[in-house]
Structure formats: structure tokens, C-alpha cells
Amino acid sequence: MLKIGDKKLINAWAFYDWANSVYSLVISTAVFPLYYSAVTEGKIVTFLGMEWDHPDSLYSYALSFSFLVVAIISPILSGIADYTGSKKKFMKFFCFLGSLSVMSLYFFDGIDTVWIGIVFTILASIGFWASLVFYNAYLPEVAHPNQQDRASAKGFIYGYIGSIILLVINLVMIQMPDLFGIDSGMASRISFVMVGLWWLGFAQVTFKRLPNDLYNKKPEKDYIWKGFKELKIVAKEIVNYPTLKKFLIAFFLLSVGVQTIILLATIFGSTELGLETIDLIITVLLIQVVAILGAFLFSRLSGKKGNFYALKLTIVIWMIVCFCAFLLHKELPNVSIYFYGLGAVLGLVLGAIQSLTRSTYSKLLPDTEDHATYFSFYDVTEKIAIVLGTAVYGVLYAITDSMQWSVLCLAFFFLAALIILSTLKKTKYVR
């Protein structure tokens, strides 16, 4: 069995990002939302006995529900996984759930099968986000603290490269379906199957290398209740680590901004700025490419200047992004060019902040075997932040009838996170 710090083990762990990131790009961001909108545009959708005049709202509610489910179950499951030593089994289960659900989206072929799209969107989202809880929890078990920044960055870099490759292939199929003897709708549905196969297939590389049970724990008959007990113990422990507790608060605040912008950037571009679909796709690809560079550069910067310094710099740039987005409007000449530029800047700090927050949190953990339970707090924090961020965004949009003010408001969450991070004390591995 490979030992902690082994390059092959770190590479195998990071490769799960290559496997699953196609979901977040192709399904969550680029292809599926556009396909869903094309199928339901101008139509009334019936779901759970209710009629929906605005199908896009139904889709957003489905995603919100999936985040809520993950926020509820991940602390329980991770507590059980830590107690029974079964992180890998849970990670596999949710990987299979997510990938098979994505492939099932193939059967969403019209307005009469919208229920298939909604149900499997929820299940795919749960599978993706829940598997990440256990994946992230492996970081302190595959890399030493001084390796974790680069290991985390390597994962995101793998993910961005893999997702770009598959997205380009899918876009060629969708934009030129005649070359394949199909229509664009069928091309989109085939792309869903390709995402599921990619995710499930490449994940096997990770599963082959990851240890089954690092701590050789033995499950007992009452392991479910032991899982709850484990969760309660960890919750109390976090209070006893002021730096860790404050970092989680800062992570919550910055996640409100980061995750809301990720989820709603394309909607902002299409609705607020009136950009064409091709402009949005180009921007998404640009963000992914630049994010590779950003994750690499900031992992090196954190090695020289420290995690807190690098994180604070990324937050300042995120605030600038919010302010610049506030100044954009559809009447602005060459607004698409400005949007591309904004996307490039966003990409520079997108991979960086996601990679650095994961590795910094891992370094701040106490000497413990309960990595999955601790990372469930990290995951739940992020999910609650998504709910709050999208809610604030939507309320301000409803009040002002402009997304510009919603984006500007997010800058204040970044500012609050910056202030809290500035109060954190340096530790042995985090400075």
C-alpha cells in the first residue's frame, strides 16, 4: 500500500478531480442548463402536481433542494464513515449515484419528461457534492502538510483540464450535429452520457490507489448512533480551536460570494448584459483555462508568502471583480469584451481560492482520525453559504430589478471574510 506523501498516491487522489469536474462544467454550468432552457422555454411545466410558469425557477429550486439534502446528510454520513473507517465506500457510492444519474438525463427528451430532468438533476447533484466530502477528507491522509497546497492545486488543475477537453468535444457535437448524423438535442443528450461515463470510468484510477481504511477501524452494530456521537464530539472540538473556528466563519462568508457568482455568472451575462450564448460559452471556457494558471501561481505564492497572505490577495481581487461587474451594463459599447476580461480575472482567482481554502482547512485540522467528519463541517458551511448567497442575490434582484446591486452586495461578504482572515494567528503549517 502506498504511504502518505507518495507521489503516486497524491496523483491518484488528485485524479478524481479530473473525473468529476466534467459534471460541474458540462452539467451544472454549460450544456445542461442551456438544454433545459431550450426544452422548456415559453412552456408551462407540470411537476409534483403543480404547474410552473417559470421552469427556470423549478430548476433552481431543484438544485437548492439537492444542496439542502447534502448539508443534512453529509455530517451524519461522514461521522459514520470516520467511526467505521468506510470513507472509500461512501465516496464510491455517491460517485456511482452521481454518474449514473447524469447518464439518466439522456431520457429527458422533451416537455413530457421534464420530471426525469428534475429528479436526476437532484440525484446527480447529491452524488457529486456528497462524494466531494469524502474525497476532500482524504487530503490529510495522502499528503503531508507541506505538500497539501500543491496537492490541492493539482486536483483543481486536473479538473479544469479534463472538463475543458470533454466540453470542447461536446460543443463540437452540439454545434455541428450533422457531422454525426444527429440533431443538436440528441447531441446534448449524448453528452450527458459521456459525462457520466467519463466520471465513473476515470474515478476507478482514484479508487484503485486510495487506501480502504487507513486507521483499521471495526464497525459495530450501533455504528449509526456512534456516527452521531462522533459528530457531536467534533462539533465541540472545533470550538476549542479558535483559528480553525474563525477560518470556517471566513470560509462561509467568502463562499457566499464565490459560489453565488459561479452559479449565476452566466445568468448575469445573459439577463443583465444581454449576451449571446456563444459569448457565455467562450467566457466559461476562458475562466476554466485561466483557472489552471491561477491555481498553479497561487499555490506557489502560498509556499513563499503563506496561505493567509495568498487567500487575502485572492479576496481583494474577488472584490474588484464584483465592483467591475456592478459597472457593466448592456448599453456599454463592446460589453462582451469587458465580460471576457472580467471572466479572465475571475478565472485567475477561482481555482486559487478553491484550492487554497481546501488545503488551508486541512492544515488547520488537529491531529485526528476523524477527517471525514471535520470536512463535513467544511462542506456544510459551503452549502449553507450557497443557500444564503442565492437568496440574497434573488431578493435584491426582486427589489431593485437589477442584478448589478446583487453583485455589488457580494463584495461586502468578501470584505467581511477579509477582515476575519486578517485576525487569524499563524500556525505551524499556515502563516
Tab-separated table of C-alpha atoms in Angstrom:
chain	number	residue	atom	x	y	z
A	1	MET	CA	0.000	0.000	0.000
A	2	LEU	CA	1.267	3.471	-0.896
A	3	LYS	CA	2.280	5.646	2.046
A	4	ILE	CA	1.240	9.212	2.820
A	5	GLY	CA	3.248	11.677	0.754
A	6	ASP	CA	3.875	9.197	-2.069
A	7	LYS	CA	3.678	10.981	-5.430
A	8	LYS	CA	1.631	8.164	-6.989
A	9	LEU	CA	-0.901	8.341	-4.168
A	10	ILE	CA	-1.233	12.129	-4.433
A	11	ASN	CA	-1.636	11.932	-8.211
A	12	ALA	CA	-4.301	9.214	-7.889
A	13	TRP	CA	-6.192	11.286	-5.306
A	14	ALA	CA	-5.991	14.424	-7.457
A	15	PHE	CA	-7.218	12.467	-10.491
A	16	TYR	CA	-10.713	12.306	-9.001
A	17	ASP	CA	-10.956	15.999	-9.851
A	18	TRP	CA	-10.229	15.058	-13.470
A	19	ALA	CA	-13.052	12.516	-13.250
A	20	ASN	CA	-15.798	14.537	-11.580
A	21	SER	CA	-15.162	18.116	-12.747
A	22	VAL	CA	-16.870	17.380	-16.063
A	23	TYR	CA	-20.097	17.313	-14.082
A	24	SER	CA	-19.647	20.813	-12.666
A	25	LEU	CA	-18.711	22.294	-16.050
A	26	VAL	CA	-20.829	20.405	-18.590
A	27	ILE	CA	-23.889	19.635	-16.444
A	28	SER	CA	-24.014	22.459	-13.897
A	29	THR	CA	-22.661	25.332	-15.964
A	30	ALA	CA	-22.605	24.939	-19.728
A	31	VAL	CA	-24.614	22.301	-21.607
A	32	PHE	CA	-27.467	21.046	-19.420
A	33	PRO	CA	-28.820	24.468	-18.290
A	34	LEU	CA	-28.948	25.592	-21.941
A	35	TYR	CA	-30.607	22.318	-22.999
A	36	TYR	CA	-33.149	22.552	-20.173
A	37	SER	CA	-33.994	26.153	-21.090
A	38	ALA	CA	-34.371	25.247	-24.775
A	39	VAL	CA	-36.768	22.383	-23.985
A	40	THR	CA	-38.910	24.345	-21.509
A	41	GLU	CA	-38.763	27.868	-22.973
A	42	GLY	CA	-42.183	29.513	-23.148
A	43	LYS	CA	-43.925	26.417	-21.791
A	44	ILE	CA	-45.763	25.514	-18.607
A	45	VAL	CA	-44.169	22.600	-16.802
A	46	THR	CA	-46.034	20.211	-14.510
A	47	PHE	CA	-44.087	18.673	-11.658
A	48	LEU	CA	-45.390	17.059	-8.464
A	49	GLY	CA	-48.916	18.036	-9.440
A	50	MET	CA	-48.005	21.732	-9.684
A	51	GLU	CA	-47.830	23.930	-12.761
A	52	TRP	CA	-44.726	26.063	-13.191
A	53	ASP	CA	-44.994	29.121	-15.415
A	54	HIS	CA	-41.277	29.752	-14.983
A	55	PRO	CA	-39.459	26.419	-15.480
A	56	ASP	CA	-36.096	28.028	-14.693
A	57	SER	CA	-37.348	28.611	-11.148
A	58	LEU	CA	-38.181	24.902	-10.841
A	59	TYR	CA	-34.642	24.054	-11.923
A	60	SER	CA	-33.086	26.433	-9.378
A	61	TYR	CA	-35.334	25.046	-6.620
A	62	ALA	CA	-34.234	21.511	-7.557
A	63	LEU	CA	-30.590	22.480	-7.136
A	64	SER	CA	-31.301	24.247	-3.846
A	65	PHE	CA	-33.071	21.129	-2.580
A	66	SER	CA	-30.074	18.976	-3.512
A	67	PHE	CA	-27.734	21.312	-1.600
A	68	LEU	CA	-30.030	21.126	1.402
A	69	VAL	CA	-30.052	17.318	1.297
A	70	VAL	CA	-26.252	17.200	1.166
A	71	ALA	CA	-25.986	19.701	4.017
A	72	ILE	CA	-28.210	17.456	6.147
A	73	ILE	CA	-26.797	14.032	5.329
A	74	SER	CA	-23.073	14.698	4.935
A	75	PRO	CA	-22.339	15.323	8.652
A	76	ILE	CA	-24.195	12.143	9.562
A	77	LEU	CA	-22.597	10.006	6.847
A	78	SER	CA	-19.116	11.399	7.434
A	79	GLY	CA	-19.419	10.736	11.159
A	80	ILE	CA	-20.377	7.146	10.409
A	81	ALA	CA	-17.591	6.869	7.811
A	82	ASP	CA	-14.987	8.066	10.287
A	83	TYR	CA	-16.179	5.719	13.004
A	84	THR	CA	-16.431	2.663	10.763
A	85	GLY	CA	-13.436	3.514	8.556
A	86	SER	CA	-15.503	3.446	5.362
A	87	LYS	CA	-14.785	6.754	3.600
A	88	LYS	CA	-13.884	4.982	0.391
A	89	LYS	CA	-17.145	3.020	0.332
A	90	PHE	CA	-19.224	6.175	0.780
A	91	MET	CA	-17.183	8.002	-1.848
A	92	LYS	CA	-17.733	5.142	-4.292
A	93	PHE	CA	-21.463	5.021	-3.581
A	94	PHE	CA	-22.008	8.708	-4.255
A	95	CYS	CA	-19.758	8.574	-7.318
A	96	PHE	CA	-21.935	5.798	-8.754
A	97	LEU	CA	-25.122	7.646	-7.779
A	98	GLY	CA	-23.958	10.850	-9.438
A	99	SER	CA	-22.547	9.371	-12.619
A	100	LEU	CA	-25.500	7.029	-13.250
A	101	SER	CA	-27.936	9.898	-12.585
A	102	VAL	CA	-26.116	12.076	-15.113
A	103	MET	CA	-26.359	9.315	-17.709
A	104	SER	CA	-30.086	9.004	-16.950
A	105	LEU	CA	-30.560	12.603	-18.133
A	106	TYR	CA	-30.367	11.103	-21.627
A	107	PHE	CA	-34.034	10.107	-21.227
A	108	PHE	CA	-35.059	13.766	-20.708
A	109	ASP	CA	-36.077	14.303	-24.318
A	110	GLY	CA	-38.983	16.735	-24.178
A	111	ILE	CA	-41.537	18.635	-22.136
A	112	ASP	CA	-43.301	15.406	-21.125
A	113	THR	CA	-40.159	14.061	-19.483
A	114	VAL	CA	-39.169	17.171	-17.540
A	115	TRP	CA	-39.656	15.143	-14.355
A	116	ILE	CA	-36.756	12.938	-15.421
A	117	GLY	CA	-34.568	16.005	-15.853
A	118	ILE	CA	-35.514	17.387	-12.434
A	119	VAL	CA	-35.285	14.127	-10.470
A	120	PHE	CA	-31.927	13.099	-11.897
A	121	THR	CA	-30.592	16.645	-11.638
A	122	ILE	CA	-31.234	16.400	-7.899
A	123	LEU	CA	-29.689	12.933	-7.593
A	124	ALA	CA	-26.657	13.861	-9.719
A	125	SER	CA	-26.055	16.967	-7.625
A	126	ILE	CA	-26.305	14.970	-4.392
A	127	GLY	CA	-23.907	12.359	-5.762
A	128	PHE	CA	-21.380	14.961	-6.873
A	129	TRP	CA	-21.319	17.099	-3.736
A	130	ALA	CA	-21.555	14.220	-1.273
A	131	SER	CA	-18.664	12.357	-2.914
A	132	LEU	CA	-16.555	15.501	-2.550
A	133	VAL	CA	-16.990	15.401	1.236
A	134	PHE	CA	-15.141	12.091	1.404
A	135	TYR	CA	-12.717	12.999	-1.385
A	136	ASN	CA	-11.624	16.175	0.413
A	137	ALA	CA	-11.333	14.245	3.681
A	138	TYR	CA	-8.600	12.111	2.123
A	139	LEU	CA	-6.283	15.113	1.587
A	140	PRO	CA	-4.567	14.949	5.007
A	141	GLU	CA	-4.218	11.176	4.537
A	142	VAL	CA	-2.465	11.321	1.156
A	143	ALA	CA	-0.239	14.392	1.555
A	144	HIS	CA	1.886	15.841	4.354
A	145	PRO	CA	1.019	19.412	5.452
A	146	ASN	CA	3.864	20.901	3.412
A	147	GLN	CA	2.531	19.057	0.322
A	148	GLN	CA	-1.142	19.892	0.685
A	149	ASP	CA	-1.213	23.257	-1.106
A	150	ARG	CA	0.315	21.776	-4.231
A	151	ALA	CA	-1.717	18.562	-3.974
A	152	SER	CA	-4.962	20.538	-3.685
A	153	ALA	CA	-3.959	22.789	-6.582
A	154	LYS	CA	-3.014	19.741	-8.659
A	155	GLY	CA	-6.522	18.361	-8.166
A	156	PHE	CA	-8.182	21.528	-9.418
A	157	ILE	CA	-5.742	21.798	-12.329
A	158	TYR	CA	-6.519	18.212	-13.362
A	159	GLY	CA	-10.210	19.016	-13.063
A	160	TYR	CA	-10.068	22.128	-15.221
A	161	ILE	CA	-8.034	20.401	-17.944
A	162	GLY	CA	-10.261	17.317	-18.058
A	163	SER	CA	-13.511	19.275	-18.077
A	164	ILE	CA	-12.283	21.576	-20.868
A	165	ILE	CA	-11.369	18.591	-23.052
A	166	LEU	CA	-14.789	16.966	-22.717
A	167	LEU	CA	-16.689	20.266	-23.028
A	168	VAL	CA	-14.940	21.065	-26.310
A	169	ILE	CA	-15.829	17.609	-27.639
A	170	ASN	CA	-19.446	18.073	-26.554
A	171	LEU	CA	-19.665	21.563	-28.071
A	172	VAL	CA	-18.375	20.279	-31.414
A	173	MET	CA	-21.138	17.647	-31.368
A	174	ILE	CA	-23.813	20.185	-30.389
A	175	GLN	CA	-22.730	22.934	-32.795
A	176	MET	CA	-22.153	20.569	-35.746
A	177	PRO	CA	-24.580	17.686	-35.190
A	178	ASP	CA	-24.896	16.997	-38.936
A	179	LEU	CA	-21.362	15.618	-38.925
A	180	PHE	CA	-22.615	12.859	-36.634
A	181	GLY	CA	-25.989	12.317	-38.293
A	182	ILE	CA	-27.987	13.619	-35.311
A	183	ASP	CA	-29.727	16.811	-34.220
A	184	SER	CA	-28.449	19.214	-31.537
A	185	GLY	CA	-30.901	17.893	-28.953
A	186	MET	CA	-29.651	14.339	-29.349
A	187	ALA	CA	-26.063	15.649	-29.267
A	188	SER	CA	-26.761	17.283	-25.906
A	189	ARG	CA	-28.310	14.096	-24.535
A	190	ILE	CA	-25.350	12.021	-25.721
A	191	SER	CA	-23.055	14.494	-23.968
A	192	PHE	CA	-24.834	13.703	-20.678
A	193	VAL	CA	-23.999	10.013	-21.144
A	194	MET	CA	-20.392	10.909	-21.971
A	195	VAL	CA	-20.097	12.937	-18.767
A	196	GLY	CA	-21.365	10.023	-16.674
A	197	LEU	CA	-19.032	7.527	-18.349
A	198	TRP	CA	-16.061	9.892	-18.026
A	199	TRP	CA	-16.784	10.490	-14.343
A	200	LEU	CA	-17.333	6.825	-13.473
A	201	GLY	CA	-14.525	5.486	-15.642
A	202	PHE	CA	-11.692	7.798	-14.571
A	203	ALA	CA	-12.764	7.601	-10.915
A	204	GLN	CA	-11.573	3.992	-10.932
A	205	VAL	CA	-7.974	5.270	-11.111
A	206	THR	CA	-8.517	7.027	-7.793
A	207	PHE	CA	-10.369	4.139	-6.169
A	208	LYS	CA	-7.599	1.716	-7.121
A	209	ARG	CA	-4.936	3.709	-5.245
A	210	LEU	CA	-6.758	5.184	-2.254
A	211	PRO	CA	-6.419	3.168	0.959
A	212	ASN	CA	-9.537	1.310	2.055
A	213	ASP	CA	-9.154	2.003	5.746
A	214	LEU	CA	-6.156	3.974	6.948
A	215	TYR	CA	-6.962	3.535	10.625
A	216	ASN	CA	-8.279	-0.046	10.538
A	217	LYS	CA	-11.442	0.695	12.450
A	218	LYS	CA	-14.011	-2.011	13.081
A	219	PRO	CA	-17.713	-1.293	12.689
A	220	GLU	CA	-20.097	-2.179	15.479
A	221	LYS	CA	-23.813	-2.861	15.432
A	222	ASP	CA	-24.673	0.605	16.728
A	223	TYR	CA	-22.349	2.416	14.301
A	224	ILE	CA	-25.124	4.803	13.202
A	225	TRP	CA	-25.514	6.201	16.712
A	226	LYS	CA	-21.734	6.178	17.071
A	227	GLY	CA	-21.655	8.337	13.961
A	228	PHE	CA	-23.916	10.911	15.631
A	229	LYS	CA	-21.732	10.778	18.729
A	230	GLU	CA	-18.621	11.322	16.633
A	231	LEU	CA	-20.237	14.342	15.008
A	232	LYS	CA	-21.136	15.861	18.369
A	233	ILE	CA	-17.589	15.387	19.657
A	234	VAL	CA	-16.072	17.091	16.610
A	235	ALA	CA	-18.533	19.992	16.887
A	236	LYS	CA	-17.323	20.615	20.437
A	237	GLU	CA	-13.687	20.232	19.410
A	238	ILE	CA	-13.923	22.925	16.742
A	239	VAL	CA	-14.892	25.454	19.424
A	240	ASN	CA	-11.617	24.688	21.195
A	241	TYR	CA	-9.554	25.669	18.143
A	242	PRO	CA	-10.076	29.447	17.695
A	243	THR	CA	-8.109	29.708	14.447
A	244	LEU	CA	-9.991	26.800	12.881
A	245	LYS	CA	-13.336	28.213	14.050
A	246	LYS	CA	-12.605	31.690	12.687
A	247	PHE	CA	-11.361	30.242	9.415
A	248	LEU	CA	-14.654	28.367	8.976
A	249	ILE	CA	-16.530	31.646	9.518
A	250	ALA	CA	-14.335	33.404	6.957
A	251	PHE	CA	-14.782	30.461	4.568
A	252	PHE	CA	-18.558	30.731	4.968
A	253	LEU	CA	-18.524	34.445	4.116
A	254	LEU	CA	-16.260	34.155	1.096
A	255	SER	CA	-18.206	31.098	-0.129
A	256	VAL	CA	-21.374	33.204	-0.198
A	257	GLY	CA	-19.666	35.341	-2.815
A	258	VAL	CA	-17.674	32.704	-4.688
A	259	GLN	CA	-20.368	30.056	-5.077
A	260	THR	CA	-23.119	32.555	-5.906
A	261	ILE	CA	-21.012	34.112	-8.655
A	262	ILE	CA	-20.117	30.681	-10.065
A	263	LEU	CA	-23.770	29.600	-10.187
A	264	LEU	CA	-25.202	32.860	-11.527
A	265	ALA	CA	-22.442	34.298	-13.737
A	266	THR	CA	-23.991	33.030	-16.971
A	267	ILE	CA	-27.460	34.238	-15.902
A	268	PHE	CA	-25.967	37.676	-15.161
A	269	GLY	CA	-24.362	37.714	-18.598
A	270	SER	CA	-27.491	36.672	-20.467
A	271	THR	CA	-30.170	38.529	-18.494
A	272	GLU	CA	-28.401	41.658	-17.270
A	273	LEU	CA	-25.969	42.187	-20.156
A	274	GLY	CA	-27.938	40.566	-22.987
A	275	LEU	CA	-25.006	38.475	-24.186
A	276	GLU	CA	-25.390	35.724	-26.769
A	277	THR	CA	-24.985	32.060	-25.857
A	278	ILE	CA	-21.689	31.840	-27.747
A	279	ASP	CA	-20.303	34.746	-25.705
A	280	LEU	CA	-21.240	32.975	-22.487
A	281	ILE	CA	-19.658	29.684	-23.558
A	282	ILE	CA	-16.452	31.460	-24.613
A	283	THR	CA	-16.353	33.160	-21.216
A	284	VAL	CA	-16.880	29.849	-19.389
A	285	LEU	CA	-14.015	28.251	-21.342
A	286	LEU	CA	-11.809	31.293	-20.722
A	287	ILE	CA	-12.479	31.070	-16.983
A	288	GLN	CA	-11.542	27.376	-16.947
A	289	VAL	CA	-8.275	27.913	-18.839
A	290	VAL	CA	-7.139	30.859	-16.725
A	291	ALA	CA	-8.166	29.000	-13.539
A	292	ILE	CA	-5.468	26.410	-14.297
A	293	LEU	CA	-2.843	29.144	-14.252
A	294	GLY	CA	-4.372	30.757	-11.163
A	295	ALA	CA	-4.349	27.558	-9.119
A	296	PHE	CA	-0.708	26.962	-10.047
A	297	LEU	CA	0.512	30.506	-9.367
A	298	PHE	CA	-1.249	30.948	-6.050
A	299	SER	CA	-0.106	27.558	-4.759
A	300	ARG	CA	3.459	28.767	-5.367
A	301	LEU	CA	2.677	32.134	-3.789
A	302	SER	CA	1.278	30.448	-0.673
A	303	GLY	CA	4.502	28.460	-0.401
A	304	LYS	CA	6.538	31.670	-0.316
A	305	LYS	CA	4.229	34.144	1.447
A	306	GLY	CA	1.864	31.825	3.338
A	307	ASN	CA	-1.738	30.644	2.927
A	308	PHE	CA	-3.329	33.590	4.707
A	309	TYR	CA	-1.455	36.109	2.552
A	310	ALA	CA	-2.409	34.328	-0.680
A	311	LEU	CA	-6.036	33.959	0.402
A	312	LYS	CA	-6.342	37.629	1.336
A	313	LEU	CA	-4.936	38.636	-2.048
A	314	THR	CA	-7.489	36.473	-3.879
A	315	ILE	CA	-10.309	38.001	-1.826
A	316	VAL	CA	-9.219	41.524	-2.752
A	317	ILE	CA	-9.319	40.524	-6.429
A	318	TRP	CA	-12.784	38.980	-5.967
A	319	MET	CA	-13.973	42.312	-4.525
A	320	ILE	CA	-12.606	44.103	-7.586
A	321	VAL	CA	-14.477	41.629	-9.808
A	322	CYS	CA	-17.744	42.437	-8.001
A	323	PHE	CA	-17.198	46.178	-8.360
A	324	CYS	CA	-16.346	45.902	-12.075
A	325	ALA	CA	-19.420	43.715	-12.693
A	326	PHE	CA	-21.520	46.393	-10.972
A	327	LEU	CA	-20.285	48.943	-13.529
A	328	LEU	CA	-21.187	46.788	-16.552
A	329	HIS	CA	-24.490	47.298	-18.390
A	330	LYS	CA	-25.889	46.135	-21.727
A	331	GLU	CA	-25.722	49.601	-23.330
A	332	LEU	CA	-21.965	49.724	-22.798
A	333	PRO	CA	-20.092	49.529	-26.152
A	334	ASN	CA	-18.261	46.211	-26.603
A	335	VAL	CA	-19.739	44.912	-23.347
A	336	SER	CA	-18.898	41.341	-24.382
A	337	ILE	CA	-15.182	42.235	-24.499
A	338	TYR	CA	-15.377	43.660	-20.981
A	339	PHE	CA	-17.199	40.496	-19.862
A	340	TYR	CA	-14.408	38.354	-21.324
A	341	GLY	CA	-11.854	40.410	-19.409
A	342	LEU	CA	-13.832	40.077	-16.224
A	343	GLY	CA	-14.062	36.332	-16.803
A	344	ALA	CA	-10.282	36.119	-17.186
A	345	VAL	CA	-9.717	37.914	-13.878
A	346	LEU	CA	-12.354	35.743	-12.194
A	347	GLY	CA	-10.685	32.613	-13.539
A	348	LEU	CA	-7.345	33.708	-12.109
A	349	VAL	CA	-8.739	33.621	-8.567
A	350	LEU	CA	-11.404	30.931	-8.984
A	351	GLY	CA	-9.072	27.940	-8.956
A	352	ALA	CA	-6.808	29.697	-6.481
A	353	ILE	CA	-9.394	30.364	-3.790
A	354	GLN	CA	-10.996	26.922	-4.073
A	355	SER	CA	-7.630	25.177	-3.865
A	356	LEU	CA	-6.254	27.336	-1.054
A	357	THR	CA	-9.321	27.137	1.181
A	358	ARG	CA	-9.295	23.332	0.970
A	359	SER	CA	-5.584	22.977	1.747
A	360	THR	CA	-5.610	25.671	4.449
A	361	TYR	CA	-8.500	23.995	6.246
A	362	SER	CA	-6.711	20.646	6.016
A	363	LYS	CA	-3.580	22.165	7.592
A	364	LEU	CA	-5.583	23.697	10.448
A	365	LEU	CA	-7.141	20.386	11.482
A	366	PRO	CA	-5.974	18.971	14.822
A	367	ASP	CA	-4.191	15.630	14.981
A	368	THR	CA	-7.222	13.426	14.424
A	369	GLU	CA	-8.549	10.342	12.676
A	370	ASP	CA	-11.934	11.990	12.037
A	371	HIS	CA	-11.080	13.687	8.766
A	372	ALA	CA	-14.424	12.983	7.075
A	373	THR	CA	-16.390	14.446	9.983
A	374	TYR	CA	-14.240	17.565	10.033
A	375	PHE	CA	-14.559	18.004	6.287
A	376	SER	CA	-18.330	17.593	6.552
A	377	PHE	CA	-18.358	20.821	8.537
A	378	TYR	CA	-16.377	22.387	5.707
A	379	ASP	CA	-18.863	21.058	3.152
A	380	VAL	CA	-21.981	22.044	5.100
A	381	THR	CA	-20.548	25.520	5.599
A	382	GLU	CA	-20.210	25.860	1.834
A	383	LYS	CA	-23.727	24.550	1.119
A	384	ILE	CA	-25.384	26.901	3.612
A	385	ALA	CA	-23.380	29.731	2.078
A	386	ILE	CA	-24.802	28.825	-1.348
A	387	VAL	CA	-28.364	28.960	0.015
A	388	LEU	CA	-27.744	32.340	1.673
A	389	GLY	CA	-25.901	33.799	-1.302
A	390	THR	CA	-28.507	32.849	-3.893
A	391	ALA	CA	-31.286	34.049	-1.572
A	392	VAL	CA	-29.647	37.463	-1.042
A	393	TYR	CA	-28.960	37.715	-4.754
A	394	GLY	CA	-32.584	36.907	-5.614
A	395	VAL	CA	-34.116	39.236	-3.024
A	396	LEU	CA	-32.006	42.199	-4.129
A	397	TYR	CA	-32.817	41.449	-7.758
A	398	ALA	CA	-36.526	41.395	-6.919
A	399	ILE	CA	-36.277	44.703	-5.035
A	400	THR	CA	-34.041	46.615	-7.451
A	401	ASP	CA	-34.900	44.813	-10.713
A	402	SER	CA	-31.160	44.809	-11.386
A	403	MET	CA	-28.539	42.139	-10.806
A	404	GLN	CA	-25.840	44.817	-10.576
A	405	TRP	CA	-26.764	45.662	-6.993
A	406	SER	CA	-26.865	41.970	-6.130
A	407	VAL	CA	-23.308	41.533	-7.386
A	408	LEU	CA	-22.109	44.624	-5.517
A	409	CYS	CA	-23.630	43.276	-2.287
A	410	LEU	CA	-21.482	40.148	-2.590
A	411	ALA	CA	-18.395	42.351	-2.254
A	412	PHE	CA	-19.382	43.036	1.363
A	413	PHE	CA	-19.292	39.306	2.148
A	414	PHE	CA	-15.768	39.192	0.729
A	415	LEU	CA	-14.832	42.240	2.811
A	416	ALA	CA	-16.114	40.589	5.998
A	417	ALA	CA	-14.125	37.428	5.180
A	418	LEU	CA	-11.017	39.549	4.593
A	419	ILE	CA	-11.389	41.240	7.969
A	420	ILE	CA	-11.723	37.906	9.804
A	421	LEU	CA	-8.769	36.355	7.964
A	422	SER	CA	-6.677	39.360	8.977
A	423	THR	CA	-7.229	38.451	12.645
A	424	LEU	CA	-6.057	34.843	12.337
A	425	LYS	CA	-2.843	33.836	14.034
A	426	LYS	CA	-0.158	31.933	12.177
A	427	THR	CA	0.227	28.243	12.947
A	428	LYS	CA	2.978	25.715	12.346
A	429	TYR	CA	1.917	25.000	8.767
A	430	VAL	CA	-0.263	28.024	7.990
A	431	ARG	CA	1.105	31.541	8.020
